[in-house]
XYZ file of C-alpha atoms in Angstrom:
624
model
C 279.627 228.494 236.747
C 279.266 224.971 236.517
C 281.190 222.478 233.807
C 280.659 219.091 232.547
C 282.923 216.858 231.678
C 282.644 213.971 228.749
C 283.256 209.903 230.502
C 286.559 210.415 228.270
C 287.071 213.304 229.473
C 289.708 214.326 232.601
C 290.230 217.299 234.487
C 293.027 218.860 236.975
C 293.262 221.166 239.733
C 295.584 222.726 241.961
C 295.210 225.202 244.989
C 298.105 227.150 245.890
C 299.404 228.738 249.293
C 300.278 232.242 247.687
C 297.826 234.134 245.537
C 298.808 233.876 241.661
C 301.192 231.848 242.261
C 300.752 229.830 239.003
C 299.842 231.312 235.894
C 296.986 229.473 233.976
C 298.779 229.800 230.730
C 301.784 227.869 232.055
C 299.730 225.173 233.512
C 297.785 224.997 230.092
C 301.017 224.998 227.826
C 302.184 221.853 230.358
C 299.190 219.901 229.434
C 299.072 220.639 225.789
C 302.551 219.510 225.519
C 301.409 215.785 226.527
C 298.423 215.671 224.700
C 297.516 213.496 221.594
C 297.689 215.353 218.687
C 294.381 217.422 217.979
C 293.613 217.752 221.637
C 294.075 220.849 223.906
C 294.065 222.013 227.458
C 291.139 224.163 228.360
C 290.706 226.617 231.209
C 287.586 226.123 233.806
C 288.637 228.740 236.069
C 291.904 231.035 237.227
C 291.466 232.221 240.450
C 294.198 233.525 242.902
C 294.789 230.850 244.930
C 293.150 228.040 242.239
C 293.717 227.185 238.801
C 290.800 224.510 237.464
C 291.624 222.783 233.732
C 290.285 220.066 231.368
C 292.491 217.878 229.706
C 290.719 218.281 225.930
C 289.178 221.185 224.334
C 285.778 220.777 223.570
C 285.028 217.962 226.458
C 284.293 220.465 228.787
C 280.742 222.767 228.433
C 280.123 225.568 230.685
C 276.393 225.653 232.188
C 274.722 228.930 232.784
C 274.006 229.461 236.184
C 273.466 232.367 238.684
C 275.921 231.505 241.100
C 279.279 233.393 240.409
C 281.687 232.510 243.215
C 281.440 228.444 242.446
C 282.951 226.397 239.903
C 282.264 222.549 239.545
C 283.962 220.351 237.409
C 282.645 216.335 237.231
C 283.364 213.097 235.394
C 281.255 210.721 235.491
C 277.112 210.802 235.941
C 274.545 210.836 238.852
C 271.903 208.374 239.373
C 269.300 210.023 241.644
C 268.482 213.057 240.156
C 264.916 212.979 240.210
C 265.504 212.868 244.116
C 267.437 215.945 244.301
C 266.602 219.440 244.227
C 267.628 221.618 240.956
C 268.553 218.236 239.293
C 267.929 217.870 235.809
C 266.575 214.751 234.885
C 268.145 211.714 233.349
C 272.082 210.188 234.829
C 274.089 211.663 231.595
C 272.885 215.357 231.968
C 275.021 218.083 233.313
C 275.731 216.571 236.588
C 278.111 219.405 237.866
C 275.295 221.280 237.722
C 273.485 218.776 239.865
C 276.525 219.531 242.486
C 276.857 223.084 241.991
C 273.284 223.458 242.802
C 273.051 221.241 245.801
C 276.194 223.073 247.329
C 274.694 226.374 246.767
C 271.471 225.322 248.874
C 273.013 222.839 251.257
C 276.700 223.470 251.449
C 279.332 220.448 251.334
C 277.174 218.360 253.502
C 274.910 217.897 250.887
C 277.085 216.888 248.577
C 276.890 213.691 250.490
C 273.531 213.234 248.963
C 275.260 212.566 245.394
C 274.469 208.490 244.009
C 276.055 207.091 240.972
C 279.452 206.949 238.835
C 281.625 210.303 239.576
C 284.317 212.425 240.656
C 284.425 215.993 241.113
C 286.034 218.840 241.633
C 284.174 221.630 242.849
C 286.053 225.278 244.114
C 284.430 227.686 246.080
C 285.998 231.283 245.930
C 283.936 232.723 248.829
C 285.602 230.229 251.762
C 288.601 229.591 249.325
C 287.937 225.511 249.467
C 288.668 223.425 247.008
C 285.521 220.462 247.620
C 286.724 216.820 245.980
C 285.087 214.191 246.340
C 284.257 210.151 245.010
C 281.133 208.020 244.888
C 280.055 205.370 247.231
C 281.672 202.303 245.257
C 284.749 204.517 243.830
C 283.867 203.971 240.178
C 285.978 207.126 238.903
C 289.281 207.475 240.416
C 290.451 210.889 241.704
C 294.805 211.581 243.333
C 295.883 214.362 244.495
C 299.923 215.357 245.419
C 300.477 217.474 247.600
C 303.712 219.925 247.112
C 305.712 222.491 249.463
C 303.663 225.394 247.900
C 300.373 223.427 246.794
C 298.114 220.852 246.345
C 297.366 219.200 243.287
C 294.666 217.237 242.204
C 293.274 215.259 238.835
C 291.486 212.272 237.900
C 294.516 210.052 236.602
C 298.192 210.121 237.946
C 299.380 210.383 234.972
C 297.669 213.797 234.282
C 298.271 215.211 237.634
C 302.322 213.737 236.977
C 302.023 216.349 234.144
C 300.113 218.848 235.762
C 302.194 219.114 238.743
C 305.468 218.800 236.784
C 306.619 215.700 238.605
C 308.508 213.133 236.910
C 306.147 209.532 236.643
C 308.133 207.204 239.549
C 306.996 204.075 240.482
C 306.436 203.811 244.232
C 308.111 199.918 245.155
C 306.894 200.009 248.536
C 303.174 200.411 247.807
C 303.480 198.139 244.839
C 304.495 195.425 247.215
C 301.580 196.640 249.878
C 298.504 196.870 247.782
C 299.185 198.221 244.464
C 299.120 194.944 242.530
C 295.514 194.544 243.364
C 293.454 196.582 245.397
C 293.603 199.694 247.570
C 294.595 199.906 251.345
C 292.089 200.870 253.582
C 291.491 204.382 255.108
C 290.200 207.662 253.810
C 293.420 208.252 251.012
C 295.639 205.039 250.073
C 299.178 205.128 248.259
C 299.495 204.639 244.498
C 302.353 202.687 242.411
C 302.961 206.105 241.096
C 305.643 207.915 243.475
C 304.434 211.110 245.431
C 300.685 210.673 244.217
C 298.094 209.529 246.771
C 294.467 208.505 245.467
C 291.281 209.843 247.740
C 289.196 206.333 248.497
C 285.432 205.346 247.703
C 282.970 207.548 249.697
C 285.279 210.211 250.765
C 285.365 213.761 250.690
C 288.610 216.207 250.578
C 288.191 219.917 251.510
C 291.810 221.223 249.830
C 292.454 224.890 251.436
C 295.649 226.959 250.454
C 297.067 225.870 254.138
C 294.608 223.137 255.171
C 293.860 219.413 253.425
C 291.305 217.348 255.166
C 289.753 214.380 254.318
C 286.417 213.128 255.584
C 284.490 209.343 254.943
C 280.651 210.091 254.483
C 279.517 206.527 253.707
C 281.095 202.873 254.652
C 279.577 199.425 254.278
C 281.007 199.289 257.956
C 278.615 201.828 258.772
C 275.276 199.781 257.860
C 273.708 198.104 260.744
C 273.220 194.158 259.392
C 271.421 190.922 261.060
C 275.232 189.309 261.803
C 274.445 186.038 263.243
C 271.071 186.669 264.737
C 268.141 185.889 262.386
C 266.014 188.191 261.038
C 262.114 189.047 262.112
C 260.813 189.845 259.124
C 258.909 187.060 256.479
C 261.558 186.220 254.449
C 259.111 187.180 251.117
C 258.843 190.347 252.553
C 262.803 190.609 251.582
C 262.124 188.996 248.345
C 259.507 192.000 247.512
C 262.058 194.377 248.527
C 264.516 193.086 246.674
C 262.494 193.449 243.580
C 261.575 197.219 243.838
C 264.853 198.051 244.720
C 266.993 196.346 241.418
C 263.881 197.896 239.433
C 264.293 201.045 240.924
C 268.096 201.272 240.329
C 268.069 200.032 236.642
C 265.656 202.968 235.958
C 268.022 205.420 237.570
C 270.666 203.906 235.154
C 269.072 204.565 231.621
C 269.469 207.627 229.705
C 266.612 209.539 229.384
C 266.831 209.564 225.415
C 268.507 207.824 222.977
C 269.722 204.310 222.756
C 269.950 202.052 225.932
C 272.253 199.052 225.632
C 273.095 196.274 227.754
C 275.776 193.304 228.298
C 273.836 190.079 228.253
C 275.653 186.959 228.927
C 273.206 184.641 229.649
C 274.511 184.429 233.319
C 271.994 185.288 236.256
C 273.701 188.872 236.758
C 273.644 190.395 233.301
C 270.363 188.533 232.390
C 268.295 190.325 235.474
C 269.326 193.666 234.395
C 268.335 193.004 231.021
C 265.406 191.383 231.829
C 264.192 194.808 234.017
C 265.691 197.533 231.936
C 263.404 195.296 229.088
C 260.522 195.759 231.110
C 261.020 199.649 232.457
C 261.402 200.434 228.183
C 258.588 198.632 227.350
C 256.547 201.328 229.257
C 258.279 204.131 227.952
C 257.582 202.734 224.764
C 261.100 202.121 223.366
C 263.480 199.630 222.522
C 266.394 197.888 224.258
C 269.365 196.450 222.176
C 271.678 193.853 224.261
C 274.855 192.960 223.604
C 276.328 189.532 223.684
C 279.936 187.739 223.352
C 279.807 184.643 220.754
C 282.768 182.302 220.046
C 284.698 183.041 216.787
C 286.290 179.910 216.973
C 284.176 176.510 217.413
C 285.574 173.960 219.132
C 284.296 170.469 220.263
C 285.620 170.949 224.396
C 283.748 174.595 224.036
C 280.068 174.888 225.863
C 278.472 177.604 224.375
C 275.836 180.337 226.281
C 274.183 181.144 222.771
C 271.032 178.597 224.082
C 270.638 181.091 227.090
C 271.138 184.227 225.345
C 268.208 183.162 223.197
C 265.965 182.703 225.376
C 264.880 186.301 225.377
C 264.213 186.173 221.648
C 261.074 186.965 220.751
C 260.757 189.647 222.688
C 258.958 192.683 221.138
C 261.251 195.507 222.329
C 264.349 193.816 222.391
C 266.909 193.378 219.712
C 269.936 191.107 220.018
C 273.450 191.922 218.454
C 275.679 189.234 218.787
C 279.692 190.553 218.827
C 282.521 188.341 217.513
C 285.821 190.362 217.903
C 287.388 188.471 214.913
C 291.144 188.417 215.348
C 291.033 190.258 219.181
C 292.317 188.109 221.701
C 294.051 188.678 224.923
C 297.163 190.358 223.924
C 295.714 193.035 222.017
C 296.292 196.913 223.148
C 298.811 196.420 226.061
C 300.136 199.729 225.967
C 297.426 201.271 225.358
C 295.545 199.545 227.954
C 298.374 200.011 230.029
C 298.039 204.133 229.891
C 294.892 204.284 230.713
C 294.903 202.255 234.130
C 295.748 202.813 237.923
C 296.379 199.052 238.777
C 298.421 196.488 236.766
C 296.053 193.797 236.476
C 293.114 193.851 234.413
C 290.810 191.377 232.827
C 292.435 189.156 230.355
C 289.202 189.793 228.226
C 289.094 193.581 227.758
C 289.433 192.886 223.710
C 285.835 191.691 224.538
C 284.967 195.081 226.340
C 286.552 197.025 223.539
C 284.025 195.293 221.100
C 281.128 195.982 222.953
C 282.050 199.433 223.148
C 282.413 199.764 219.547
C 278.999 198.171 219.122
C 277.437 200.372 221.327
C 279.205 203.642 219.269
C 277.764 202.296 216.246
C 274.755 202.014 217.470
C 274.396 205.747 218.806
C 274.629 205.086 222.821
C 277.201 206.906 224.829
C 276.414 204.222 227.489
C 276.009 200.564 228.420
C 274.539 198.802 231.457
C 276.424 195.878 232.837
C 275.768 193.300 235.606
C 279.213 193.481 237.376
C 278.533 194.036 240.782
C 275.873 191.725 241.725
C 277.806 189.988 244.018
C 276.956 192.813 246.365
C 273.833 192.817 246.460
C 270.676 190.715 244.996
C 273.027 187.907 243.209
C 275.311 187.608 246.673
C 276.588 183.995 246.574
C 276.138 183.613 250.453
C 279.205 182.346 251.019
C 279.370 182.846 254.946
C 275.748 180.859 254.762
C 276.914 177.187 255.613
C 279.284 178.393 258.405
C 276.375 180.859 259.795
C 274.255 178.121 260.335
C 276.911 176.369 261.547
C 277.773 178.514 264.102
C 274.162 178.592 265.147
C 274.242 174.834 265.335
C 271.292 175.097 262.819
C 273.004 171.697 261.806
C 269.440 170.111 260.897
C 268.839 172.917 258.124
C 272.332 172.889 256.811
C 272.066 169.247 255.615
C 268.820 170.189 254.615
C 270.113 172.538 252.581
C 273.395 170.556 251.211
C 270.990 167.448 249.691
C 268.963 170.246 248.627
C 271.684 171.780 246.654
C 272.923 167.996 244.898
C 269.964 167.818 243.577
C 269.967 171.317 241.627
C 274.002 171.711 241.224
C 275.000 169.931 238.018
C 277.942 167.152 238.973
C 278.201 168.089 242.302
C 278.943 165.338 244.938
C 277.753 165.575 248.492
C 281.775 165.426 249.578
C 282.369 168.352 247.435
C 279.618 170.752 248.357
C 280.386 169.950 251.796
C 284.312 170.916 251.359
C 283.207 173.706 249.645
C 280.722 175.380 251.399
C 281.337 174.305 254.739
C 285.094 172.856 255.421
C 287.079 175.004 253.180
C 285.732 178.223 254.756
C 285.600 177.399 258.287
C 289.654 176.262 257.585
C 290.102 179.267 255.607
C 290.952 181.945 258.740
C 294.358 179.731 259.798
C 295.135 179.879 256.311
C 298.117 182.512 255.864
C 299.387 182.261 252.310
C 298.783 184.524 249.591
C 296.681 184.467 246.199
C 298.470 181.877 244.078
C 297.927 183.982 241.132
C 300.470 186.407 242.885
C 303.027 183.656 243.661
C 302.971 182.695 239.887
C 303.400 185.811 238.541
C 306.053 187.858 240.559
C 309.621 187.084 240.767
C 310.174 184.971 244.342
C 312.193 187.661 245.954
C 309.135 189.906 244.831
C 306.640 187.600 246.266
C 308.322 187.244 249.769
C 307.908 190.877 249.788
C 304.366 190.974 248.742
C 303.324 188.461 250.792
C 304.631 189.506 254.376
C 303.204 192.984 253.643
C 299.517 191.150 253.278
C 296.899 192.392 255.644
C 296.439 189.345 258.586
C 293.342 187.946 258.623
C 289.966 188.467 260.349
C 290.666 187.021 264.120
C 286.968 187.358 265.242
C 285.567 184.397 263.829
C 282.229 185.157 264.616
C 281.898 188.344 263.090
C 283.811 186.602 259.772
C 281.100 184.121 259.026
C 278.226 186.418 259.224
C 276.749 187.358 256.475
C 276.788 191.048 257.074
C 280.652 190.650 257.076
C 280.745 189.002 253.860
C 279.013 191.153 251.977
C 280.824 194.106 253.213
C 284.115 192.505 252.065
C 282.455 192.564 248.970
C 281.313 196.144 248.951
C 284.516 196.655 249.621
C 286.157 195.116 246.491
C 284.131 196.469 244.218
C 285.965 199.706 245.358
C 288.799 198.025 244.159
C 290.543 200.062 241.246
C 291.413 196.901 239.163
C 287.299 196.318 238.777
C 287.107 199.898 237.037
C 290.295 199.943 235.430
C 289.550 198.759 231.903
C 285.900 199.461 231.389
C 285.070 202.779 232.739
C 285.755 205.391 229.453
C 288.942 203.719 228.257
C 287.099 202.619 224.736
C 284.648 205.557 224.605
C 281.795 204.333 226.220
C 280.583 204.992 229.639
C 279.700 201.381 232.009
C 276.629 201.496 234.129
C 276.633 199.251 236.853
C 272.800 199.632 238.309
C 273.924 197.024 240.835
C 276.548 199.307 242.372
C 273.625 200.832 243.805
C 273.844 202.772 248.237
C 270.565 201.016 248.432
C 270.913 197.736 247.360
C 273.911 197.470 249.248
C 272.388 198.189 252.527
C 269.655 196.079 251.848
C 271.910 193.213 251.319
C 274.039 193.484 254.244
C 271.066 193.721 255.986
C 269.075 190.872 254.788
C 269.091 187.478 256.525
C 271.166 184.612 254.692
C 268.247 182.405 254.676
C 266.316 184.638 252.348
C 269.841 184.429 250.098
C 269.991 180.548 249.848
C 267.216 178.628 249.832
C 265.920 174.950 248.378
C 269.306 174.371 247.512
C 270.127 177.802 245.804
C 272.663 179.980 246.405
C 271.558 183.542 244.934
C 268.174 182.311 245.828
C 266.868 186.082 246.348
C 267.412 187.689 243.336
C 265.814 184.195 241.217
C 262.513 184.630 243.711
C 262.567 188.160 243.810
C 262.415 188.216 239.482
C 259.770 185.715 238.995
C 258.004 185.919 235.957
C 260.546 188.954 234.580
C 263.663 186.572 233.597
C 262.968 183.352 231.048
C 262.930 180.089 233.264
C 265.763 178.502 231.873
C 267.918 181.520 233.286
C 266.336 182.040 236.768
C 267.269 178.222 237.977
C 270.243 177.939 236.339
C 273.026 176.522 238.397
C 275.706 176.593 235.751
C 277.791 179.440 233.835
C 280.032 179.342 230.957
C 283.115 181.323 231.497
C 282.981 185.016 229.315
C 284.119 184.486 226.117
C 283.959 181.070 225.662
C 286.437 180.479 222.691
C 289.244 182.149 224.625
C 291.413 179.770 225.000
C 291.793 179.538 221.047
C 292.553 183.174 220.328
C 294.673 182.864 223.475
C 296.479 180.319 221.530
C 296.666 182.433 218.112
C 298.620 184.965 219.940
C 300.855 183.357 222.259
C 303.440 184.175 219.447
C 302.777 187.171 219.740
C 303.416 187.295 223.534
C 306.621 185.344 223.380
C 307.905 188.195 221.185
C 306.283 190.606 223.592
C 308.897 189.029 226.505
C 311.753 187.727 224.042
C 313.742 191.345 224.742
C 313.383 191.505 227.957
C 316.829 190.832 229.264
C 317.099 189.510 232.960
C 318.584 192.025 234.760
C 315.828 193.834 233.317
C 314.308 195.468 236.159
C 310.913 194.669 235.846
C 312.535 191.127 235.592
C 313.101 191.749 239.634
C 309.112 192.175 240.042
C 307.641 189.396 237.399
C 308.674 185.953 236.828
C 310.433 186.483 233.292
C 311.822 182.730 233.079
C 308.274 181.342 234.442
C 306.409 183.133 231.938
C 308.695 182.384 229.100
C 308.270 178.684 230.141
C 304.418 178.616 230.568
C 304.474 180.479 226.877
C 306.224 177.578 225.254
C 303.090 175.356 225.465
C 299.499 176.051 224.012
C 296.818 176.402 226.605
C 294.671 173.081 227.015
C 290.588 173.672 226.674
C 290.154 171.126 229.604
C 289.623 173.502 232.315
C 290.961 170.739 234.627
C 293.970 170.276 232.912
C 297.614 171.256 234.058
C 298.241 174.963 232.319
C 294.778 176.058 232.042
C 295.191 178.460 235.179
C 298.202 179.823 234.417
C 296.668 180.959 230.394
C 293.855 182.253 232.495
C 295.309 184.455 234.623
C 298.908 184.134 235.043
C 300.493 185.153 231.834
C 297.627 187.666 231.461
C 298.498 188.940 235.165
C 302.132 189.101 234.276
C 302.257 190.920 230.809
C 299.902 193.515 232.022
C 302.241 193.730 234.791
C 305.318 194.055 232.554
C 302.999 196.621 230.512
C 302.042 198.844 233.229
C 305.848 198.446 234.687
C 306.774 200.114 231.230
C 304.543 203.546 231.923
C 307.337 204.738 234.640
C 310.106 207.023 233.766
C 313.219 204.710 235.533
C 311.746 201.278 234.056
């Protein structure tokens, strides 16, 4: 038997030591006791030693198939199923049937071969395994806990809390280690939630009644790239590549019927996927609608990316819906926002997120495609470039490159570039202090904590300014949980990220940094690699708008609202011992200037975003 499960959908396991040691209709009246109202817990599978459940009725649909002694449970969708064997076609169809089928011909080694957006869950009764495993860039989150008489698994703590009848803790030491921001390296990393460990990006758990092992099948470690050595090949040759490869991985991204939606900014990232999944419709003979952010508020200081969204007007199988969010702003939804995340920071413009998610509802798509994730791949910034070259005292063509890059850059002095892209990172390795961000937002006794417990820096200073390095680290990010945090399912639409792609990731932190800045451009390859598919205007760009462009005035109509949010909060609160209460009450006494060069634009940015998120996520645990 094989089961589905909805993007808003979650399910739980657990595996037990002694046969029947749980019965299913305990576990199930648990759940339905912390349910919303009109939802249900609904059985997958009782077996002796395993007990598999969704957390809503009717988000789970069984799938016939022949195989009798397997069950499969996955959130989420696949992206290569034309490439597998038994896979139905199209990313949003039955993927646990994708897995059940590959296990039943391969075994767990091939469910290695899995690409996309998932997590599953997937019990064999024959060897008495439980199989769970992630995908390459950790999109959907999956923890486990593992108790005296079993192991329990689900894809949010706060479900498995529930399911495991364990009270919702918050875990101080890993808070201070990595659970502000990111994960902790290795094959499982602690959680902020007490007794609950989460299984990281590209690994696989085999969960036995006496046995839990845990195995990595994929690493941006792992790929092979150029380091500091230059590359053979012509860089067009990379260019080409480059090209079939983002083409190749938007297609795997769209649904094979219905609506297709995407995010376009008007930046370089969200424009390229737009521009492709345009082109790859256009053959099929159907339409693309995009989605784009426009001010509500005008103001004079404001630029405006409306010129550059517009640019693909005209276009005969495109249709442009322009979103608003009239009185959303930054504040909006913090507890609700706050239940549905593993990390406690998460973009200040989610409200933004939320709309586009509503569009795309109203519109009839389950799905949209985004650009996040560019970075590692086609639209890498080459930051390690300037001190490759350096370090290859290719001095002649890095000054080539820095005039070349005055000219293009808008505003940009010679000094600057040269601090920028040369000094500052070449100074950056003896630097040892933490994000700033961090030191504004947690209480100093907090912040000591936080920042001794900081991993120490690369020491091999060769191998951090190739580019192969770089773009690892920022493979590596985007495993992050705060990148998927507020986007992946929360508002009832499912983010594809076609960027987030094995391939493209490989390719990158193979490919030479000369074929990544070039002329003067950073991002060089993915602007050559998509002539004549994006507009002009977009492909030489050297500027960007932040998102949301009028947020600092609906930033400003709520800060009211977010002194009240604080106002209560006594201080010996104690989430007053983790964030800066008095700071943030003192930064929320003054509006937030539009200059973005002016004293208090940072902190409405990011720091009183950072911290009330904080303070919201702080508020989820039983003791707080």
């Amino acid at each position: 038997m094989s089961f589905t499960t909805s993007v808003r959908s979650e399910f739980a396991a657990v595996v037990t030591k002694a046969a029947d040691h749980f019965d299913h209709r305990d576990l199930l009246a648990r759940l339905d006791r912390n349910l919303e109202a009109g939802n249900s817990a609904y059985l997958i599978i009782s077996d002796p030693h395993c007990v598999m459940l969704a957390a809503r009725r009717g988000a789970v649909h069984p799938a016939k198939n022949t195989l009798d002694q397997a069950f499969c449970a996955m959130s989420g969708s696949l992206h290569n199923t034309r490439d597998l064997p038994f896979a139905e076609c199209g990313p949003l169809s039955d993927p646990s049937s994708t897995a059940l089928n590959l296990f039943r011909s391969g075994g767990a080694a091939a469910l290695e071969r899995l690409e996309g957006q998932f997590a599953y869950a997937l019990w064999d009764a024959r060897s008495r395994t439980l199989f769970c495993g992630r995908d390459h860039f950790g999109r959907n989150p999956l923890f486990f806990h593992q108790a005296p008489d079993a192991t329990f698994v689900a894809t949010s703590p706060r479900l498995l809390a529930r399911f495991a009848g364990i009270p919702l803790r918050l875990d101080r030491v890993q808070l201070t280690q990595s659970g502000l921001m990111k994960e902790r390296g290795g094959m499982t990393h602690g959680t902020t939630f007490h007794g609950i460990q989460g299984l990281s990006a590209a690994c696989i758990a085999q969960v036995k009644p006496n046995e839990f092992t845990v195995r990595q099948y994929w690493s941006p470690g792992s790929v092979r790239g150029v380091g500091l050595r230059r590359g053979t090949r012509a860089i067009e040759d990379y260019w080409d590549e480059c090209r079939d490869l983002m083409f190749a991985a938007v297609e795997k991204c769209l649904p094979k019927t219905g609506p297709v939606i995407t995010l376009l900014s008007g930046g370089l990232d969200s424009s390229a996927i737009t521009a492709m999944a345009m082109q790859v419709l256009k053959r099929q003979n159907r339409e693309l609608v995009s989605l784009s952010a426009i001010p509500e508020f005008a103001h004079p200081d404001q630029r405006s990316e409306r010129e550059f969204m517009e640019q693909f007007a005209g276009f005969q199988n495109l249709r442009q819906i322009f979103v608003t969010a009239p009185e959303r702003g930054p504040f909006d939804d913090l507890e609700k926002m706050a239940a549905g995340v593993q990390c406690p920071l998460w973009s200040s413009r989610h409200f933004m997120y939320q709309a586009f998610a509503q569009a795309a509802n109203a519109q009839g798509a389950s799905a949209i495609l985004d650009g996040i994730g560019g970075e590692i791949g086609p639209t890498n910034p080459a930051s390690a470039a300037f001190p490759q070259w350096a370090m290859q005292g290719r001095w002649v063509h890095l000054t080539r490159e820095l005039v070349a890059m005055k000219k293009v850059s808008e505003g940009s002095s010679m000094a600057s570039l040269f601090r920028s892209r040369l000094a500052r990172p070449l100074l950056k390795p003896w630097a040892n202090q933490a994000p700033d961000l961090m030191k504004r937002i947690l209480h100093p006794s907090f912040y000591s904590d936080y920042a001794r417990a900081q991993p120490k820096r690369q020491r091999d200073i060769l191998y951090r300014f190739s580019q192969s390095h770089a773009t690892r680290r920022h493979v590596a990010h985007s495993q992050n949980p705060s990148r998927n945090s507020f986007t992946d399912g929360l508002f009832g639409a499912q983010f594809m990220y076609p960027f987030l792609d094995k391939s493209l990731a490989e390719f990158a932190i193979s490919a030479p940094v000369d074929a990544m800045v070039k002329d003067g451009y950073a991002r060089h390859m993915v602007r050559r690699s998509l002539d004549g598919v994006l507009p002009k205007a977009i492909q030489w760009r050297t500027s960007k708008a932040p998102f949301s462009t009028d947020y600092v005035s609906r930033y400003n109509r709520q800060r009211s609202a977010a002194q009240d949010y604080v106002s209560d909060l006594r201080n010996d609160d104690p989430a007053a011992h983790i964030v800066d209460i008095q700071r943030l009450r003192q930064i929320l006494t003054r509006d937030m200037p539009h200059d973005p060069a002016a004293a208090g634009y940072f902190d409405g940015s990011h720091v009183v975003p950072g911290a009330l998120s904080t303070l919201a996520f702080l508020r989820e645990f039983d003791e707080l």
